XYZ file of C-alpha atoms in Angstrom:
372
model
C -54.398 45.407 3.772
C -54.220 42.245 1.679
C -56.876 39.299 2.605
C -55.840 35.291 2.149
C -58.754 33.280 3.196
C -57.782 29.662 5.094
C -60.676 26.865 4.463
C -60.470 25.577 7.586
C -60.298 26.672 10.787
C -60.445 23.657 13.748
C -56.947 22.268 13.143
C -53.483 24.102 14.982
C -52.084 23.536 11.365
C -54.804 26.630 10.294
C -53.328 28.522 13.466
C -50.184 28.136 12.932
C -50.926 30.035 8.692
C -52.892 32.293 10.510
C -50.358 33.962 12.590
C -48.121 33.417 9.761
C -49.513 35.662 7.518
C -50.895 38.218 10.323
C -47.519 38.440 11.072
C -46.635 40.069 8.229
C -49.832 41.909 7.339
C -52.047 40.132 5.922
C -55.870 40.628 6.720
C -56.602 37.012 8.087
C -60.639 35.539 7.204
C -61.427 31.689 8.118
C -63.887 29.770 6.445
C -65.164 26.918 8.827
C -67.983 24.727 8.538
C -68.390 24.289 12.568
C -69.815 27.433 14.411
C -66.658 27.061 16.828
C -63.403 26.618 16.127
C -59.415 26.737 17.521
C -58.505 29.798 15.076
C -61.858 31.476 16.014
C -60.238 33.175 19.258
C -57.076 34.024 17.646
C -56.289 37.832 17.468
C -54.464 36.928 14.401
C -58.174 36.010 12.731
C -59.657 39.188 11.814
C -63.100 37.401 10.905
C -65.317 33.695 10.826
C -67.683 32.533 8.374
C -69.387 29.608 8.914
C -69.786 27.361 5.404
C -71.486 24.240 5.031
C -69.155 20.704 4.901
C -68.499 19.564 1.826
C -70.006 16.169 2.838
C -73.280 18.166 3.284
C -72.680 19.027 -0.849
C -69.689 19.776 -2.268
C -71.605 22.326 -5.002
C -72.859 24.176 -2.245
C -69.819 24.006 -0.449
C -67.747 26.129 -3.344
C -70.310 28.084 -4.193
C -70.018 29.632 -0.005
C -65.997 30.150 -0.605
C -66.829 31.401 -4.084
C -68.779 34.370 -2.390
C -66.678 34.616 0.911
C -64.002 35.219 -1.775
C -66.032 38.400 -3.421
C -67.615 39.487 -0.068
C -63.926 39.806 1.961
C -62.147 41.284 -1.359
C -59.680 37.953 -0.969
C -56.648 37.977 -3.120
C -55.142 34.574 -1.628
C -57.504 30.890 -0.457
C -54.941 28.475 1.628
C -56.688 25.047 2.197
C -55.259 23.737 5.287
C -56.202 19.773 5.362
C -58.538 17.334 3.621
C -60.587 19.755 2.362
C -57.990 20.870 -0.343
C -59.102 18.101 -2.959
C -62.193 20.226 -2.710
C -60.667 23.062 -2.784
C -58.933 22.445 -6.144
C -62.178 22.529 -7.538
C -62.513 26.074 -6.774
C -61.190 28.656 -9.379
C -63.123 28.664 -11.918
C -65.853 30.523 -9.829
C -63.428 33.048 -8.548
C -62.700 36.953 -9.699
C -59.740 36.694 -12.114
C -56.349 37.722 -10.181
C -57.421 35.394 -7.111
C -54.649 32.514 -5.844
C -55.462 28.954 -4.962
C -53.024 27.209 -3.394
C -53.130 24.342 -4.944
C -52.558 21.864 -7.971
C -55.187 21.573 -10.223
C -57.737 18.443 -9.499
C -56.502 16.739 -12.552
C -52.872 16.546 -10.763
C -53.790 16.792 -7.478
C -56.623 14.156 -7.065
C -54.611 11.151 -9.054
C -51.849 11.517 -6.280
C -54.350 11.632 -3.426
C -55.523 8.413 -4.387
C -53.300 5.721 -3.190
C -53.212 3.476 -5.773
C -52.386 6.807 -8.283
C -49.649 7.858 -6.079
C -47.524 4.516 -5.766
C -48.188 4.348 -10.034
C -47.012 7.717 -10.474
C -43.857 7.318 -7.946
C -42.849 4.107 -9.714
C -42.954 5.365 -13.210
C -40.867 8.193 -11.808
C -38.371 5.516 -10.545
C -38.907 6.260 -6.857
C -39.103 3.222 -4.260
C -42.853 2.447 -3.297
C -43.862 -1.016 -1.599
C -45.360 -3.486 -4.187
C -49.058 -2.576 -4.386
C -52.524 -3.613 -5.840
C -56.335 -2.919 -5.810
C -58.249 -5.003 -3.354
C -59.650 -8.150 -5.239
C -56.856 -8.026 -7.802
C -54.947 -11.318 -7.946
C -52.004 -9.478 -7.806
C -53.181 -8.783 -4.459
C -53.669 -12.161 -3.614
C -50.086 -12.857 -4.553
C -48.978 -10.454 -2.459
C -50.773 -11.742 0.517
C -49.306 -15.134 -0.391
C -45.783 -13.861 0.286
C -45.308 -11.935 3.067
C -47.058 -9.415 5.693
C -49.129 -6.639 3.643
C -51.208 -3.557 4.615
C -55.052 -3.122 3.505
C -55.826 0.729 3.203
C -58.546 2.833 1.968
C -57.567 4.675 -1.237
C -59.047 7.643 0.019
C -58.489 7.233 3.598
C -56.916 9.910 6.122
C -55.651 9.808 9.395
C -54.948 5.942 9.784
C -59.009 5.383 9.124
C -59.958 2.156 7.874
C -55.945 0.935 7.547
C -55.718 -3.051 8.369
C -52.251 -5.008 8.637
C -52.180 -8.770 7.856
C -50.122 -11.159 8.433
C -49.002 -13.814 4.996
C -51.304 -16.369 4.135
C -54.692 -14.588 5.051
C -57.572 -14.001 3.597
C -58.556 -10.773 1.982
C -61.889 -10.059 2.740
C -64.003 -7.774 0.507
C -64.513 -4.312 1.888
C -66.743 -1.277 1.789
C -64.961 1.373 0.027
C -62.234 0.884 -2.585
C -58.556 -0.560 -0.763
C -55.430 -1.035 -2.126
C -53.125 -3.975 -0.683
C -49.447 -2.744 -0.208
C -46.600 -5.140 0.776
C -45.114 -4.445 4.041
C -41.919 -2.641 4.600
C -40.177 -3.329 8.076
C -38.404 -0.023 9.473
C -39.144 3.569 10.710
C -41.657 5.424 9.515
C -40.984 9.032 8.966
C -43.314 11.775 7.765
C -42.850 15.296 6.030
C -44.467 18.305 5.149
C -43.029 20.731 2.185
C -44.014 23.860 0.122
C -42.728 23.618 -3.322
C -42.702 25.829 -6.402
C -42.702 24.578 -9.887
C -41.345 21.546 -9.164
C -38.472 23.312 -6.558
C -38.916 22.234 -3.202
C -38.496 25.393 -1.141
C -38.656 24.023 2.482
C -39.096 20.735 3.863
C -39.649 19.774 7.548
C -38.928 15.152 8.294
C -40.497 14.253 11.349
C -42.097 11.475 13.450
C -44.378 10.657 15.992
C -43.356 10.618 19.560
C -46.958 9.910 20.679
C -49.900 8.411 19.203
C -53.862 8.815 19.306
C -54.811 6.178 17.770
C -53.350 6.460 14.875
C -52.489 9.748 14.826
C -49.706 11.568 16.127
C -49.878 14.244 18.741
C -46.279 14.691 19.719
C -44.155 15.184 17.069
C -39.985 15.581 16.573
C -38.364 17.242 13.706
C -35.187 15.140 12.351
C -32.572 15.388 9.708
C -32.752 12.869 7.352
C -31.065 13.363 3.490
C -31.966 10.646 2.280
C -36.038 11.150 2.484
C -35.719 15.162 1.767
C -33.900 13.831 -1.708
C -37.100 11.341 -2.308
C -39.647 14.462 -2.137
C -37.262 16.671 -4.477
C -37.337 14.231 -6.896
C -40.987 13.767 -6.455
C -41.875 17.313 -6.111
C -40.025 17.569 -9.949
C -41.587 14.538 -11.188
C -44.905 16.581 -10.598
C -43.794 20.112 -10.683
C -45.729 20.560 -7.873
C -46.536 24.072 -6.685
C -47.830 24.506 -2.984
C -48.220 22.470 0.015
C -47.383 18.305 -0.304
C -46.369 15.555 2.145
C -45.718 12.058 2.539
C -45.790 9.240 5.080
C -42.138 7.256 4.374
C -40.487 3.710 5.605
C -36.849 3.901 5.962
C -35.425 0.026 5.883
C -32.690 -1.624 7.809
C -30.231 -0.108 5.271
C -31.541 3.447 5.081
C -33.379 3.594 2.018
C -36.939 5.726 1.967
C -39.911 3.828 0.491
C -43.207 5.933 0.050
C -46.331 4.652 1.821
C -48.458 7.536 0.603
C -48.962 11.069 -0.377
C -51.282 13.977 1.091
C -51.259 17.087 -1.402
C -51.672 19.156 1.726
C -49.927 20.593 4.455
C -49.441 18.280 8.054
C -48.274 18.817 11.178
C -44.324 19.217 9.985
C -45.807 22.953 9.136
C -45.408 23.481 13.434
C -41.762 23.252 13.377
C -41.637 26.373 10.674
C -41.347 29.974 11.502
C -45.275 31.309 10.583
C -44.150 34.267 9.209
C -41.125 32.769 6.902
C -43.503 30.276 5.571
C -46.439 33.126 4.551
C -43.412 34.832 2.986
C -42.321 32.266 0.432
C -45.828 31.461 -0.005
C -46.153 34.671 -1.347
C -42.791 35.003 -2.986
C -41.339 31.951 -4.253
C -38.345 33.949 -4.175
C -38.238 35.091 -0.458
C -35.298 33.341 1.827
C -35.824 29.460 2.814
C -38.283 29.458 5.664
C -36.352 28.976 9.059
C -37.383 25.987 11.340
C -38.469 26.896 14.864
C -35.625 26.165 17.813
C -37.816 23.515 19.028
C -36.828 19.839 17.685
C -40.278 18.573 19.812
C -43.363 19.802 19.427
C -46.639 18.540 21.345
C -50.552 19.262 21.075
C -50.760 19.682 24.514
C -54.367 19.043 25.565
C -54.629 15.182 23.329
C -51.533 14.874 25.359
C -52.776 15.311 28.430
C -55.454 12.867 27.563
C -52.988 9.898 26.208
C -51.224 10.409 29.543
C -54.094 10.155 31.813
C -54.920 6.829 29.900
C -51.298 5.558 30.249
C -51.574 5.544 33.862
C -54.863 3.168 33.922
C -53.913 1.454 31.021
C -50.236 0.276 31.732
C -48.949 2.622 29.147
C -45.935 4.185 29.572
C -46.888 6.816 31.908
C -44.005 8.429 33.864
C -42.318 8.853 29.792
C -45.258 10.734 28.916
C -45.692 12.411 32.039
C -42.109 13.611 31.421
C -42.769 14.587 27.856
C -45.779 16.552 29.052
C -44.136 18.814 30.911
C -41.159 19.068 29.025
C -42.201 19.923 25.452
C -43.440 22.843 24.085
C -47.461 23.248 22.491
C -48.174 23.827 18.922
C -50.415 26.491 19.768
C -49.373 28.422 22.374
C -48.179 31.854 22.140
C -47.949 34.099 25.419
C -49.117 37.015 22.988
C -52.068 34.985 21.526
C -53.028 32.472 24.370
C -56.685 31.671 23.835
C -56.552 29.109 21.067
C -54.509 26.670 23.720
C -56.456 27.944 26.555
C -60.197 28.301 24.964
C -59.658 25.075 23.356
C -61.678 22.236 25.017
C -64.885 24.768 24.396
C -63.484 25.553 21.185
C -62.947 21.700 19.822
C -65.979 20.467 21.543
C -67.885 19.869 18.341
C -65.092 17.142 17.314
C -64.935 16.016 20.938
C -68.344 15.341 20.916
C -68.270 13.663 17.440
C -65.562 11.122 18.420
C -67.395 10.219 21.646
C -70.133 9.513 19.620
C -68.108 7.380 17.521
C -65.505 5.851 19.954
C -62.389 6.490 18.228
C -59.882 8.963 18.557
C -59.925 13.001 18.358
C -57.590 13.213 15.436
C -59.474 10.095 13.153
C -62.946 12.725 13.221
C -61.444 15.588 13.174
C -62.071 15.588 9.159
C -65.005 13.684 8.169
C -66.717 16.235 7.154
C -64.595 17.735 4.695
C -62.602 14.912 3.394
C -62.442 13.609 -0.304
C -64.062 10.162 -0.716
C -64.874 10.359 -4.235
């Protein structure tokens, strides 16, 4: 029986690969820096090692994958979320004949980066908003025409991400920020596996319900017009594995590119698991199938944003409704103690963002995130 090994092991995202490829197979080992995790009580998870965060040091960090890698025999390593630009890093130290599903850190890392990802899209003639490095005058100009948004150029999950209105002043900040010039619309995410430059499945979706500023409800849509933006970029870079971007579509339906994430996202919960592990595998293999469901929910954060409508003047009986009515990313009547065992489980991250007072989904990776 074949091994892949998935570097992370808390988010439904990892779940979701994990009964993908023990669906067809495929001897299932997660690698998790926190003692508990969601995939940790899946039957599809034949064994947990605990690692240390890459925050805690990142040599240290590769060097435990490296010999998870030689101790489970593992012929394939899937990163599953922030911990990918790390991840990159990895093959040299690995037996020859072992996958990495990913783009080497001289590819993958320049399009991580914010700034590097509107540069590359623009010299590839793709529409990205106006942008410049925080305490650039071209920033200033920017600022001096219209509405722009301050981000991190290594932020995730909405962390750190400032909108301000024309005319005001931008105020030095603590990590590297690029200025961007606002685009009015709807915003629209994906999540695609590509091969060689061929996009082999894409999934457009956006956020029903937000944490913060992440989302936690989710619908899939069809949308041509952003699925042709990431084939073109997905050739630009002749990008092999897992890549998705956060999107603005304007008043007259044309897709502008906010960002990029070399990773997978939540658009990998409206795939069929096992269709996706199969083209993973074979490039070849039929187009994965999307699941029936068009709305998709992580039921538990759910629960929480609708308690806190009702005291909050939110829009509770919507969410209510939405509650009930939409199916969990995680739960599977055959498989049903990642949903169920889940507040024990996440507590770690629970725990983390009480500490911190902000949202589950804006902690969830600090630890293994790319801030270099």
């Amino acid at each position: 029986m074949p091994t892949v090994l998935l570097t992370l092991g808390r988010l439904p995202k990892a779940l979701d690969l994990a009964r993908g490829f023990s669906g067809i197979g495929w001897r299932v080992v997660v690698a998790e820096p926190f003692a508990r995790h969601l995939c940790g009580s899946s039957r599809a998870v034949a064994k947990s090692i605990r690692v240390p965060a890459p925050a805690d040091g990142k040599p240290a960090y590769l060097a435990a994958l490296a010999k998870v890698v030689r101790d489970e025999a593992v012929e394939l390593v899937l990163p599953v979320s922030e911990e990918t630009m790390h991840v990159a890093h990895l093959p040299p130290l690995l037996p020859d004949g072992v996958r990495v599903l990913t783009m080497p850190p001289e590819v993958l890392l320049p399009l991580h980066h914010k700034g590097g990802f509107v540069a590359f899209a623009r010299a590839h003639g793709l529409d990205v908003p106006d942008s410049a490095p925080l305490g650039d005058a071209r920033a200033e100009a920017l600022v001096a025409t219209g509405r722009v948004v301050v981000k991190p150029v290594h932020g995730c999950s909405g962390r750190g991400v400032l909108m301000l209105p024309q005319g005001a002043a931008l105020t030095p900040a603590e990590v590297p920020c690029l200025v961007q010039r606002f685009v009015a619309g709807a915003e629209f995410s994906t999540c695609s596996l590509a091969h060689q430059g061929r996009v082999l499945a894409t999934t457009v979706y956006r956020g029903l319900q937000m944490s913060g500023s992440v989302a936690v409800a989710f619908e899939r849509v069809a949308h041509p017009a952003i699925e042709e933006w990431v084939r073109r970029f997905a050739a630009a870079a002749n990008w092999s594995g897992f890549i998705a971007f956060d999107l603005i579509v304007d008043e007259a339906g044309r897709p502008w590119g906010l960002e990029c994430n070399p990773r997978t996202t939540s658009g990998l919960h409206f795939f069929e698991p096992a269709d996706l592990a199969r083209a993973v595998l074979d490039p070849a293999a039929p187009t994965p199938r999307h699941r029936p469901e068009t709305r998709l929910q992580q039921f538990w954060s759910c629960l929480t944003e609708t308690q806190l409508s009702l005291f909050r003047g939110g829009p509770f009986r919507r969410n209510l409704r939405q509650l009930l009515t939409t199916r969990d990313v995680c739960w599977q009547a055959r498989d049903p103690m990642p949903l169920l065992a889940m507040p024990w489980t996440t507590w770690p991250i629970i725990r983390m963002a009480t500490q911190k007072r902000v949202p589950f989904g804006e902690v969830a990776t600090l630890d293994v995130g790319w801030y270099a």
